[in-house]
């Protein structure tokens, strides 16, 4: 037996930065040729950026990012010998490439994806080519990962295998990694591990890896398939952008290089920057290990199948099966609803906000929640939901999403939308959680009542206002596809009264009530609510302008050119600017001089009630005036 080499605790636990500009990512040098590409060396920034979200950066890389992997592979094989001046083989670093053993499928999928940045693709291809030449890709070897009780780092080898220990003093733990050679029975152990688990063995034999690398270099990346991403979204409940990221081998990242996606990547996916950022946030619920596990076995046995018709569709089917096993399938919001949820800009990602209403009892545990730091067997993960709040951050996240999402679902989504239809059950479940006597109930209650808005939120939930809003949804008075923000649908008698009183057309009366009350009657919203063409909208606006009931103008962030006469209150994002007259009607709070919107509270009534109140003020001579 070779005596173990020891080193001071945590002497190799170096951490790579996660905020390096793209311009700094590149090759340290390139000595290779077309026949021997893996002789190129890559710096730590390049490796960490290419593998982000899959392989942790902590202590992984040095001047030659792959040198440690090659050296440890040779040490395990028994072919390693230090060169003059060369340092000893060091134990594999914390949270690093050892997690890839038996699971290089995610890296292969990313290397073949059209959206991967060219410079990162080269790193990935070199990594896979190098990996194919190590024992880590050889199914004849057996590997295990675990933890030790001791506090000493070591490397030890004999004729049956090798084992490694790495003590991390900052984390107060010692990592364990062992390799058993072909025909060996057990690796040498200076001490018995607290536990050790077998590394997964899936896709990624040396032949598969070399074939994948060869095909990508010969044919170029696989063309992105939007239909395959859509099928994945429908099967899992992931948003369409999140499904596209997963299908490209990029299932989110905790820490990441800025920007997460560049212009090239966004252009391949075809989504807006805000949509892709929401998708990244949605996928940040996953840990690196879960991302590797998700994509470990989704690659085809013959990598060439990726380039055949339907290749990515078949990959998507395998991802959907793996996702269902890990997380279960979730209901999916309509695309337009999800896009609107992104615009709400809540701390909770749009997909998770929609889940609060689509399936309240099983609402997905969002990223960043305290419970996510606690280990949980896969078969029990579904028991953890968004209502299991464990601290102020969790409670405020849920309360903000609920009290932002509920008025939005009521007023801005059409009748028949599943998110809107789920609002009554979401309110029922929210109240049920608050009525509990356990810790989540107390913490959530604190999150509801905390801060300046707390008492108003609680009053809105308990004084009957919320009940009247929910009654409007459950009554089913709106025809499918119609909006509560269209007064013709929610208060047709009122529209008729405005027509008779003002002597204007039904379209003009409808538009007048909307700009009289609604906080964001932008051109886009009005045409969506009313199912109007631009020409029809323009005609109604012209009628109001000609009668002096509204003025035409251009104002920052308004999204419209028609306004009520009178003062205007500006606002900073995400608050909307509005006419000062209507702010009190809709829960808006203005600065002392009335020039700026400071906050928007919950709607103080149903829209039919508020439309009638706004019109009552106009009839009394208390309406907006220049």
Coordinates of C-alpha atoms in Angstrom, one line a residue:
X1 CA 0.0 0.0 0.0
X2 CA 1.1 3.5 -0.8
X3 CA 1.2 5.6 2.4
X4 CA -1.3 8.5 2.4
X5 CA -0.1 11.9 1.6
X6 CA -1.5 14.5 4.0
X7 CA -1.8 18.3 3.7
X8 CA -3.0 21.1 5.9
X9 CA -6.7 21.4 6.2
X10 CA -8.5 23.3 3.4
X11 CA -5.2 24.2 1.7
X12 CA -6.7 23.6 -1.7
X13 CA -10.1 25.2 -1.2
X14 CA -9.7 28.1 -3.5
X15 CA -12.8 29.8 -4.9
X16 CA -13.2 31.1 -8.4
X17 CA -14.9 34.5 -8.9
X18 CA -18.4 34.4 -10.4
X19 CA -18.6 37.9 -11.8
X20 CA -15.9 38.0 -14.5
X21 CA -16.7 39.9 -17.7
X22 CA -17.0 37.8 -20.8
X23 CA -14.0 39.5 -22.3
X24 CA -11.8 37.8 -19.7
X25 CA -13.0 34.3 -20.6
X26 CA -10.8 32.6 -23.2
X27 CA -7.8 30.4 -23.7
X28 CA -4.7 30.7 -21.7
X29 CA -2.8 29.3 -24.6
X30 CA -3.3 26.8 -27.4
X31 CA -0.7 24.3 -28.2
X32 CA -3.0 21.7 -29.9
X33 CA -3.7 20.9 -33.4
X34 CA -6.8 19.6 -35.1
X35 CA -5.6 16.1 -34.3
X36 CA -4.9 16.8 -30.6
X37 CA -7.3 19.5 -29.3
X38 CA -7.2 18.4 -25.7
X39 CA -3.6 19.7 -25.4
X40 CA -5.1 23.1 -25.2
X41 CA -5.2 24.6 -21.7
X42 CA -8.1 26.6 -20.4
X43 CA -8.0 29.0 -17.5
X44 CA -10.3 28.7 -14.5
X45 CA -12.6 31.5 -15.6
X46 CA -13.3 29.7 -19.0
X47 CA -13.9 26.4 -17.3
X48 CA -16.2 27.8 -14.6
X49 CA -18.2 29.8 -17.2
X50 CA -18.6 26.8 -19.5
X51 CA -19.7 24.5 -16.7
X52 CA -21.8 26.9 -14.6
X53 CA -24.9 25.4 -13.1
X54 CA -23.5 21.9 -13.5
X55 CA -20.1 21.9 -11.8
X56 CA -19.3 24.1 -8.8
X57 CA -16.4 26.5 -9.0
X58 CA -15.1 26.0 -5.5
X59 CA -11.4 24.8 -5.7
X60 CA -11.9 23.1 -9.0
X61 CA -9.6 24.9 -11.4
X62 CA -6.2 26.3 -11.6
X63 CA -4.0 27.6 -14.4
X64 CA -4.7 24.4 -16.5
X65 CA -8.3 23.6 -15.6
X66 CA -8.2 20.0 -16.5
X67 CA -4.7 19.2 -15.1
X68 CA -6.1 17.9 -11.8
X69 CA -8.6 15.6 -13.5
X70 CA -5.9 14.1 -15.7
X71 CA -3.5 13.7 -12.8
X72 CA -6.0 12.0 -10.5
X73 CA -7.1 9.8 -13.3
X74 CA -3.5 8.6 -13.9
X75 CA -3.0 8.3 -10.1
X76 CA -6.0 6.0 -10.0
X77 CA -4.7 3.9 -12.9
X78 CA -1.3 3.7 -11.4
X79 CA 0.5 5.5 -14.2
X80 CA 1.0 8.9 -12.5
X81 CA 4.5 9.9 -11.4
X82 CA 5.4 13.5 -10.4
X83 CA 7.6 15.4 -12.8
X84 CA 10.6 17.3 -11.3
X85 CA 9.1 20.3 -9.5
X86 CA 5.5 19.0 -9.9
X87 CA 3.3 19.1 -6.8
X88 CA 1.6 16.1 -5.4
X89 CA -1.8 15.0 -6.7
X90 CA -4.3 16.9 -4.6
X91 CA -7.7 15.5 -3.5
X92 CA -10.7 16.4 -5.7
X93 CA -12.1 19.7 -4.6
X94 CA -15.4 20.5 -2.9
X95 CA -18.5 20.5 -5.1
X96 CA -16.4 20.0 -8.2
X97 CA -16.0 17.7 -11.1
X98 CA -16.4 14.4 -9.1
X99 CA -20.2 15.0 -9.4
X100 CA -19.8 14.5 -13.1
X101 CA -18.6 10.9 -12.7
X102 CA -21.2 8.7 -14.5
X103 CA -23.2 11.8 -15.4
X104 CA -21.5 13.8 -18.2
X105 CA -24.8 13.8 -20.2
X106 CA -25.7 17.3 -19.2
X107 CA -22.3 18.6 -20.5
X108 CA -22.7 16.7 -23.7
X109 CA -26.1 18.2 -24.3
X110 CA -24.9 21.7 -23.6
X111 CA -21.9 21.2 -26.0
X112 CA -24.2 20.1 -28.8
X113 CA -26.8 22.9 -28.3
X114 CA -27.0 25.7 -30.8
X115 CA -27.5 28.3 -28.0
X116 CA -24.1 27.6 -26.3
X117 CA -21.6 30.4 -26.8
X118 CA -18.9 29.3 -29.2
X119 CA -16.0 29.9 -26.8
X120 CA -17.8 27.8 -24.1
X121 CA -18.6 25.0 -26.6
X122 CA -14.8 24.7 -27.2
X123 CA -14.2 24.3 -23.5
X124 CA -16.9 21.7 -23.2
X125 CA -15.7 19.7 -26.2
X126 CA -12.2 19.6 -24.8
X127 CA -13.5 18.6 -21.4
X128 CA -15.5 15.7 -22.9
X129 CA -12.6 14.6 -25.1
X130 CA -10.3 14.6 -22.1
X131 CA -12.9 12.9 -19.9
X132 CA -13.2 10.0 -22.4
X133 CA -9.5 9.3 -21.8
X134 CA -9.8 9.0 -18.0
X135 CA -11.0 6.1 -15.8
X136 CA -14.0 8.3 -14.9
X137 CA -15.7 7.4 -18.2
X138 CA -14.7 3.7 -18.0
X139 CA -17.6 1.6 -16.8
X140 CA -15.1 -1.0 -15.5
X141 CA -14.2 1.3 -12.7
X142 CA -16.4 1.9 -9.6
X143 CA -16.6 5.2 -7.8
X144 CA -18.1 6.3 -4.5
X145 CA -18.6 9.7 -2.9
X146 CA -19.1 10.3 0.8
X147 CA -18.1 12.1 4.0
X148 CA -15.4 11.4 6.7
X149 CA -15.3 12.1 10.4
X150 CA -11.6 12.9 10.4
X151 CA -10.0 16.3 9.7
X152 CA -7.1 15.3 7.5
X153 CA -6.8 15.5 3.7
X154 CA -5.1 12.5 2.1
X155 CA -4.5 10.5 -1.1
X156 CA -3.9 6.7 -0.9
X157 CA -3.7 3.9 -3.4
X158 CA -3.0 0.2 -3.6
X159 CA -3.5 -2.5 -6.2
X160 CA -7.3 -2.5 -5.8
X161 CA -8.0 1.2 -6.0
X162 CA -7.5 4.6 -4.5
X163 CA -9.2 6.9 -2.1
X164 CA -9.1 10.6 -1.3
X165 CA -10.1 12.8 1.6
X166 CA -10.4 16.6 1.5
X167 CA -11.0 18.5 4.8
X168 CA -12.8 21.8 4.4
X169 CA -12.3 23.7 7.7
X170 CA -14.7 26.5 6.8
X171 CA -17.5 24.0 6.2
X172 CA -16.4 21.7 9.1
X173 CA -16.6 18.6 6.9
X174 CA -14.3 16.2 5.1
X175 CA -15.2 14.9 1.7
X176 CA -14.5 11.4 0.6
X177 CA -13.9 10.0 -2.9
X178 CA -12.9 6.5 -3.8
X179 CA -12.2 4.5 -7.0
X180 CA -12.1 0.7 -7.3
X181 CA -10.0 -0.7 -10.2
X182 CA -11.4 -3.3 -12.6
X183 CA -11.3 -6.6 -10.7
X184 CA -10.7 -4.9 -7.4
X185 CA -12.9 -5.5 -4.4
X186 CA -12.4 -2.4 -2.3
X187 CA -10.4 0.8 -2.2
X188 CA -7.9 1.4 0.7
X189 CA -9.3 3.5 3.4
X190 CA -7.2 5.2 6.1
X191 CA -10.5 5.5 8.0
X192 CA -14.1 4.3 7.4
X193 CA -16.3 7.0 5.9
X194 CA -19.4 8.1 7.8
X195 CA -21.2 7.2 4.6
X196 CA -20.4 6.5 0.9
X197 CA -22.7 6.1 -2.0
X198 CA -22.1 4.7 -5.4
X199 CA -21.7 7.1 -8.3
X200 CA -24.4 6.9 -10.9
X201 CA -23.5 5.1 -14.1
X202 CA -25.4 6.3 -17.1
X203 CA -24.7 7.7 -20.6
X204 CA -21.1 8.6 -21.3
X205 CA -18.9 5.8 -22.3
X206 CA -15.6 6.7 -23.9
X207 CA -17.0 5.8 -27.4
X208 CA -20.1 7.9 -26.8
X209 CA -18.2 10.9 -25.7
X210 CA -15.7 10.8 -28.5
X211 CA -18.5 10.3 -31.0
X212 CA -20.4 13.3 -29.7
X213 CA -17.3 15.5 -29.8
X214 CA -16.5 14.3 -33.4
X215 CA -20.1 15.0 -34.6
X216 CA -20.3 18.5 -33.1
X217 CA -16.9 19.5 -34.7
X218 CA -17.9 18.0 -38.0
X219 CA -21.5 19.1 -38.3
X220 CA -21.8 22.0 -35.9
X221 CA -24.3 22.3 -33.1
X222 CA -27.8 20.8 -33.3
X223 CA -30.5 23.2 -34.5
X224 CA -32.7 24.4 -31.7
X225 CA -36.2 22.9 -31.9
X226 CA -38.9 25.2 -30.4
X227 CA -41.5 22.5 -30.8
X228 CA -39.5 20.1 -28.7
X229 CA -39.2 22.8 -26.0
X230 CA -42.9 23.5 -26.1
X231 CA -43.6 19.7 -25.7
X232 CA -41.3 19.7 -22.7
X233 CA -43.1 22.6 -21.2
X234 CA -46.5 21.0 -21.7
X235 CA -45.3 17.7 -20.1
X236 CA -43.6 19.2 -17.0
X237 CA -45.3 22.6 -16.2
X238 CA -42.1 24.4 -16.8
X239 CA -42.4 27.7 -18.6
X240 CA -41.5 27.7 -22.3
X241 CA -38.3 29.7 -21.8
X242 CA -37.2 27.4 -18.9
X243 CA -37.9 24.3 -21.0
X244 CA -35.8 25.8 -23.8
X245 CA -32.9 26.3 -21.4
X246 CA -33.2 22.8 -20.1
X247 CA -33.3 21.3 -23.6
X248 CA -30.1 23.2 -24.3
X249 CA -28.3 21.7 -21.3
X250 CA -28.6 24.9 -19.4
X251 CA -31.1 24.2 -16.6
X252 CA -30.3 27.3 -14.6
X253 CA -27.5 28.3 -12.2
X254 CA -27.2 29.6 -8.7
X255 CA -24.1 31.7 -9.1
X256 CA -23.3 32.6 -12.7
X257 CA -21.2 34.8 -14.9
X258 CA -22.7 38.1 -16.1
X259 CA -24.6 38.2 -18.4
X260 CA -26.2 34.8 -17.9
X261 CA -27.3 34.8 -21.5
X262 CA -25.7 36.9 -24.2
X263 CA -27.3 38.3 -27.4
X264 CA -26.4 35.1 -29.3
X265 CA -28.1 32.8 -26.8
X266 CA -31.2 34.9 -26.6
X267 CA -31.5 35.1 -30.4
X268 CA -31.4 31.3 -30.6
X269 CA -34.2 30.9 -28.1
X270 CA -36.3 33.7 -29.4
X271 CA -37.5 35.0 -26.0
X272 CA -37.1 38.4 -24.4
X273 CA -34.4 39.1 -21.9
X274 CA -36.9 39.5 -19.0
X275 CA -38.6 36.2 -19.9
X276 CA -35.3 34.3 -19.9
X277 CA -34.3 35.9 -16.6
X278 CA -37.5 34.7 -15.1
X279 CA -36.8 31.3 -16.5
X280 CA -33.4 31.3 -14.9
X281 CA -34.9 32.3 -11.6
X282 CA -37.5 29.5 -12.0
X283 CA -34.7 26.9 -12.5
X284 CA -32.6 28.3 -9.6
X285 CA -34.7 26.0 -7.4
X286 CA -32.4 23.2 -8.6
X287 CA -29.0 22.5 -7.2
X288 CA -26.0 21.6 -9.4
X289 CA -26.3 17.9 -8.4
X290 CA -30.0 17.9 -9.4
X291 CA -29.2 19.4 -12.7
X292 CA -26.6 16.8 -13.5
X293 CA -29.1 14.1 -12.4
X294 CA -31.9 15.5 -14.5
X295 CA -29.9 15.3 -17.7
X296 CA -27.7 12.3 -16.9
X297 CA -29.5 9.8 -19.1
X298 CA -31.3 11.9 -21.7
X299 CA -28.8 11.7 -24.5
X300 CA -29.4 9.1 -27.2
X301 CA -27.3 5.9 -27.1
X302 CA -26.0 6.9 -30.5
X303 CA -25.2 10.6 -30.4
X304 CA -25.9 10.9 -34.1
X305 CA -29.6 10.7 -33.3
X306 CA -29.5 14.3 -32.2
X307 CA -29.0 15.5 -35.7
X308 CA -31.8 13.3 -37.1
X309 CA -35.4 14.6 -37.5
X310 CA -37.1 14.6 -34.2
X311 CA -33.9 14.1 -32.3
X312 CA -34.5 16.8 -29.8
X313 CA -38.2 15.8 -29.4
X314 CA -37.0 12.4 -28.2
X315 CA -34.5 14.1 -25.8
X316 CA -37.4 16.2 -24.5
X317 CA -39.4 13.1 -23.8
X318 CA -36.6 11.6 -21.8
X319 CA -36.2 14.9 -19.9
X320 CA -39.9 15.0 -19.2
X321 CA -39.8 11.5 -17.7
X322 CA -36.7 12.4 -15.6
X323 CA -38.4 15.7 -14.4
X324 CA -41.6 13.9 -13.4
X325 CA -39.5 11.4 -11.4
X326 CA -37.6 14.2 -9.6
X327 CA -40.3 16.9 -9.2
X328 CA -43.6 15.6 -10.5
X329 CA -45.6 17.3 -13.3
X330 CA -47.1 20.7 -12.6
X331 CA -50.1 22.5 -14.3
X332 CA -49.0 25.0 -16.8
X333 CA -50.3 28.6 -17.2
X334 CA -51.3 29.8 -20.7
X335 CA -48.4 31.4 -22.5
X336 CA -50.0 34.9 -22.5
X337 CA -50.8 34.6 -18.8
X338 CA -47.2 33.6 -17.9
X339 CA -45.9 36.6 -19.9
X340 CA -48.2 38.9 -18.0
X341 CA -47.0 37.3 -14.7
X342 CA -43.4 38.1 -15.6
X343 CA -44.4 41.8 -15.9
X344 CA -45.6 41.8 -12.3
X345 CA -42.0 41.6 -11.3
X346 CA -42.5 39.9 -8.0
X347 CA -39.8 38.2 -6.0
X348 CA -41.4 34.9 -6.7
X349 CA -40.7 33.7 -10.3
X350 CA -43.7 33.9 -12.7
X351 CA -44.1 30.1 -13.0
X352 CA -44.2 29.7 -9.2
X353 CA -46.6 32.6 -8.8
X354 CA -49.0 31.0 -11.3
X355 CA -48.7 27.7 -9.4
X356 CA -50.1 29.5 -6.3
X357 CA -53.4 29.8 -8.2
X358 CA -53.3 26.7 -10.5
X359 CA -52.7 24.2 -7.7
X360 CA -52.8 26.1 -4.3
X361 CA -52.5 23.0 -2.1
X362 CA -49.3 21.8 -3.9
X363 CA -47.8 25.2 -4.9
X364 CA -44.2 24.7 -5.8
X365 CA -41.6 25.5 -3.2
X366 CA -39.9 28.6 -4.8
X367 CA -36.2 29.2 -5.1
X368 CA -34.4 30.8 -2.1
X369 CA -36.8 29.4 0.5
X370 CA -35.3 28.3 3.8
X371 CA -36.5 24.7 3.4
X372 CA -34.4 24.3 0.3
X373 CA -31.2 24.2 2.3
X374 CA -32.4 21.1 4.2
X375 CA -31.8 17.7 2.5
X376 CA -34.9 15.9 1.5
X377 CA -35.3 12.5 -0.2
X378 CA -36.7 12.8 -3.7
X379 CA -39.8 10.9 -2.9
X380 CA -40.7 13.4 -0.2
X381 CA -40.0 16.7 -2.1
X382 CA -43.6 17.0 -3.2
X383 CA -44.6 17.4 0.5
X384 CA -42.8 20.8 0.6
X385 CA -44.9 23.6 -0.8
X386 CA -44.8 27.4 -1.0
X387 CA -46.9 27.6 2.2
X388 CA -44.1 26.1 4.3
X389 CA -42.5 29.4 5.2
X390 CA -39.7 29.3 7.7
X391 CA -38.6 32.9 7.9
X392 CA -39.3 36.5 7.0
X393 CA -38.0 36.2 3.5
X394 CA -40.2 33.2 2.8
X395 CA -43.3 34.9 4.3
X396 CA -42.8 38.2 2.5
X397 CA -42.2 36.4 -0.8
X398 CA -45.5 34.5 -0.5
X399 CA -47.5 37.5 0.7
X400 CA -46.2 39.7 -2.0
X401 CA -47.0 37.2 -4.7
X402 CA -50.5 36.5 -3.3
X403 CA -51.6 40.1 -2.9
X404 CA -50.1 41.1 -6.2
X405 CA -51.3 38.1 -8.1
X406 CA -54.9 38.0 -6.9
X407 CA -56.1 41.5 -8.1
X408 CA -54.1 40.9 -11.3
X409 CA -55.8 37.5 -11.9
X410 CA -59.3 39.1 -11.2
X411 CA -59.0 42.2 -13.3
X412 CA -56.4 41.5 -16.0
X413 CA -57.0 37.8 -17.0
X414 CA -60.0 36.7 -19.1
X415 CA -62.8 34.6 -17.8
X416 CA -61.9 30.9 -18.2
X417 CA -58.2 31.4 -17.6
X418 CA -57.1 28.6 -15.3
X419 CA -55.0 31.0 -13.1
X420 CA -58.1 33.3 -12.7
X421 CA -60.4 30.4 -12.1
X422 CA -58.0 29.1 -9.4
X423 CA -58.1 32.4 -7.4
X424 CA -61.0 31.4 -5.1
X425 CA -59.3 28.2 -4.1
X426 CA -56.0 30.1 -3.5
X427 CA -57.8 32.5 -1.2
X428 CA -59.4 29.5 0.7
X429 CA -56.0 27.8 1.1
X430 CA -54.3 31.1 2.1
X431 CA -56.9 31.6 4.9
X432 CA -56.6 27.9 5.9
X433 CA -52.8 28.2 6.3
X434 CA -53.2 31.5 8.3
X435 CA -55.8 29.8 10.6
X436 CA -53.3 27.1 11.6
X437 CA -51.5 26.9 14.9
X438 CA -48.1 25.8 13.5
X439 CA -45.0 27.7 12.8
X440 CA -45.7 28.4 9.1
X441 CA -49.0 29.9 10.0
X442 CA -47.5 32.3 12.5
X443 CA -44.6 33.3 10.2
X444 CA -47.0 33.8 7.2
X445 CA -49.3 35.9 9.3
X446 CA -46.3 38.1 10.3
X447 CA -45.4 38.5 6.7
X448 CA -48.9 39.6 5.8
X449 CA -49.2 42.3 8.5
X450 CA -45.6 43.5 8.5
X451 CA -44.7 46.9 7.1
X452 CA -46.7 49.9 6.0
X453 CA -49.0 47.8 3.8
X454 CA -49.6 45.1 6.4
X455 CA -52.7 46.4 8.1
X456 CA -54.3 47.3 4.7
X457 CA -53.6 43.8 3.4
X458 CA -55.2 42.2 6.4
X459 CA -58.2 44.5 6.3
X460 CA -58.7 43.8 2.6
X461 CA -58.5 40.0 3.3
X462 CA -61.0 40.2 6.2
X463 CA -63.4 43.1 5.7
X464 CA -65.4 41.6 2.9
X465 CA -63.6 43.3 0.0
X466 CA -61.7 40.1 -0.9
X467 CA -64.9 38.1 -0.6
X468 CA -66.7 40.4 -3.1
X469 CA -63.8 40.1 -5.6
X470 CA -63.9 36.3 -5.3
X471 CA -67.7 36.3 -5.7
X472 CA -67.3 38.1 -9.0
X473 CA -65.0 35.2 -10.2
X474 CA -67.2 32.4 -9.0
X475 CA -70.5 34.0 -10.2
X476 CA -69.5 33.2 -13.8
X477 CA -71.2 36.4 -15.1
X478 CA -68.4 37.1 -17.6
X479 CA -68.6 35.2 -20.8
X480 CA -65.5 33.1 -21.5
X481 CA -62.6 35.2 -22.9
X482 CA -64.1 38.5 -21.6
X483 CA -62.4 40.7 -19.1
X484 CA -63.6 42.4 -15.9
X485 CA -61.7 45.5 -17.1
X486 CA -64.2 45.8 -20.0
X487 CA -67.2 47.7 -18.5
X488 CA -69.4 46.4 -21.3
X489 CA -68.8 42.9 -19.9
X490 CA -69.0 43.7 -16.1
X491 CA -71.4 46.7 -16.0
X492 CA -73.3 46.9 -19.3
X493 CA -76.1 49.0 -17.7
X494 CA -73.6 51.6 -16.6
X495 CA -72.1 51.8 -20.1
X496 CA -75.7 52.4 -21.4
X497 CA -76.2 55.2 -18.9
X498 CA -72.9 56.9 -19.9
X499 CA -74.0 56.7 -23.6
X500 CA -77.3 58.3 -22.8
X501 CA -75.9 61.0 -20.5
X502 CA -72.9 62.1 -22.6
X503 CA -74.4 61.4 -26.0
X504 CA -71.4 59.4 -27.2
X505 CA -71.0 56.0 -28.8
X506 CA -70.8 52.8 -26.8
X507 CA -67.1 52.5 -27.7
X508 CA -66.4 56.0 -26.5
X509 CA -68.3 55.4 -23.3
X510 CA -66.4 52.2 -22.7
X511 CA -63.1 53.8 -23.2
X512 CA -64.1 56.8 -21.0
X513 CA -64.9 54.6 -18.1
X514 CA -61.6 52.7 -18.5
X515 CA -59.4 55.8 -18.5
X516 CA -61.5 57.2 -15.7
X517 CA -60.7 54.3 -13.4
X518 CA -58.1 51.7 -14.5
X519 CA -54.5 52.2 -13.4
X520 CA -52.9 51.1 -16.7
X521 CA -55.3 51.7 -19.6
X522 CA -52.4 51.5 -22.1
X523 CA -53.2 51.1 -25.8
X524 CA -52.1 47.5 -25.7
X525 CA -54.3 46.7 -22.7
X526 CA -57.4 48.5 -23.9
X527 CA -57.2 46.6 -27.2
X528 CA -56.8 43.3 -25.4
X529 CA -59.6 43.9 -22.9
X530 CA -62.0 45.2 -25.6
X531 CA -60.9 43.0 -28.5
X532 CA -60.5 46.2 -30.6
X533 CA -58.4 46.9 -33.6
X534 CA -56.2 49.9 -33.6
X535 CA -58.6 51.7 -35.9
X536 CA -61.6 51.1 -33.7
X537 CA -59.6 52.3 -30.7
X538 CA -58.5 55.4 -32.5
X539 CA -62.0 56.3 -33.4
X540 CA -63.3 56.0 -29.8
X541 CA -60.3 58.1 -28.6
X542 CA -60.9 60.8 -31.2
X543 CA -64.6 61.0 -30.1
X544 CA -63.6 61.6 -26.5
X545 CA -60.9 64.1 -27.4
X546 CA -63.3 66.1 -29.6
X547 CA -65.9 66.3 -26.8
X548 CA -63.2 67.6 -24.3
X549 CA -63.6 64.5 -22.1
X550 CA -60.0 63.5 -22.6
X551 CA -56.8 65.1 -23.9
X552 CA -54.2 63.7 -26.3
X553 CA -50.6 63.8 -25.1
X554 CA -47.4 61.8 -24.8
X555 CA -46.1 60.9 -21.3
X556 CA -43.3 58.8 -20.1
X557 CA -44.1 55.1 -19.3
X558 CA -47.9 55.7 -20.0
X559 CA -48.2 53.4 -23.1
X560 CA -51.0 55.6 -24.3
X561 CA -51.8 59.0 -25.8
X562 CA -55.2 59.6 -24.3
X563 CA -55.5 61.0 -20.7
X564 CA -58.0 62.6 -18.4
X565 CA -57.7 66.3 -18.0
X566 CA -55.9 67.5 -14.9
X567 CA -52.7 66.9 -13.0
X568 CA -50.5 63.9 -13.7
X569 CA -48.6 61.8 -11.1
X570 CA -45.3 60.4 -12.3
X571 CA -44.0 57.0 -10.9
X572 CA -40.8 55.0 -10.7
X573 CA -40.8 51.4 -11.8
X574 CA -42.6 49.1 -11.2
X575 CA -45.4 51.5 -10.2
X576 CA -47.5 53.0 -13.0
X577 CA -47.9 56.7 -13.5
X578 CA -51.6 57.8 -13.4
X579 CA -53.9 60.8 -13.4
X580 CA -53.9 62.3 -9.9
X581 CA -57.7 62.4 -9.8
X582 CA -58.3 58.7 -9.9
X583 CA -55.4 57.6 -7.6
X584 CA -57.6 57.5 -4.4
X585 CA -60.3 55.5 -6.2
X586 CA -57.9 52.6 -6.9
X587 CA -55.7 52.5 -3.8
X588 CA -53.0 54.8 -5.1
X589 CA -50.9 56.8 -2.6
X590 CA -49.4 60.1 -3.8
X591 CA -46.7 62.3 -2.5
X592 CA -47.7 65.4 -0.5
X593 CA -47.8 67.6 -3.6
X594 CA -49.6 64.9 -5.6
X595 CA -46.9 64.8 -8.3
X596 CA -45.6 61.2 -7.7
X597 CA -47.2 57.8 -7.1
X598 CA -45.6 56.4 -3.9
X599 CA -47.5 53.1 -3.6
X600 CA -50.5 51.2 -5.0
X601 CA -52.6 49.2 -2.5
X602 CA -55.2 46.6 -3.3
X603 CA -58.3 47.6 -5.2
X604 CA -60.8 48.8 -2.6
X605 CA -63.7 47.1 -4.3
X606 CA -64.8 45.2 -7.3
X607 CA -64.4 46.8 -10.7
X608 CA -68.2 47.2 -11.3
X609 CA -68.4 49.0 -7.9
X610 CA -65.4 51.2 -8.7
X611 CA -66.6 52.0 -12.3
X612 CA -69.9 53.2 -10.7
X613 CA -68.2 55.2 -8.0
X614 CA -66.0 57.0 -10.6
X615 CA -69.1 57.8 -12.8
X616 CA -71.0 59.0 -9.7
X617 CA -68.3 61.5 -9.0
X618 CA -68.4 62.7 -12.6
X619 CA -72.3 63.1 -12.4
X620 CA -71.9 65.1 -9.1
X621 CA -69.5 67.6 -10.9
X622 CA -66.5 66.2 -9.0
X623 CA -64.8 64.6 -12.0
X624 CA -61.4 65.3 -13.5
X625 CA -61.0 68.9 -14.8
X626 CA -58.1 70.7 -16.4

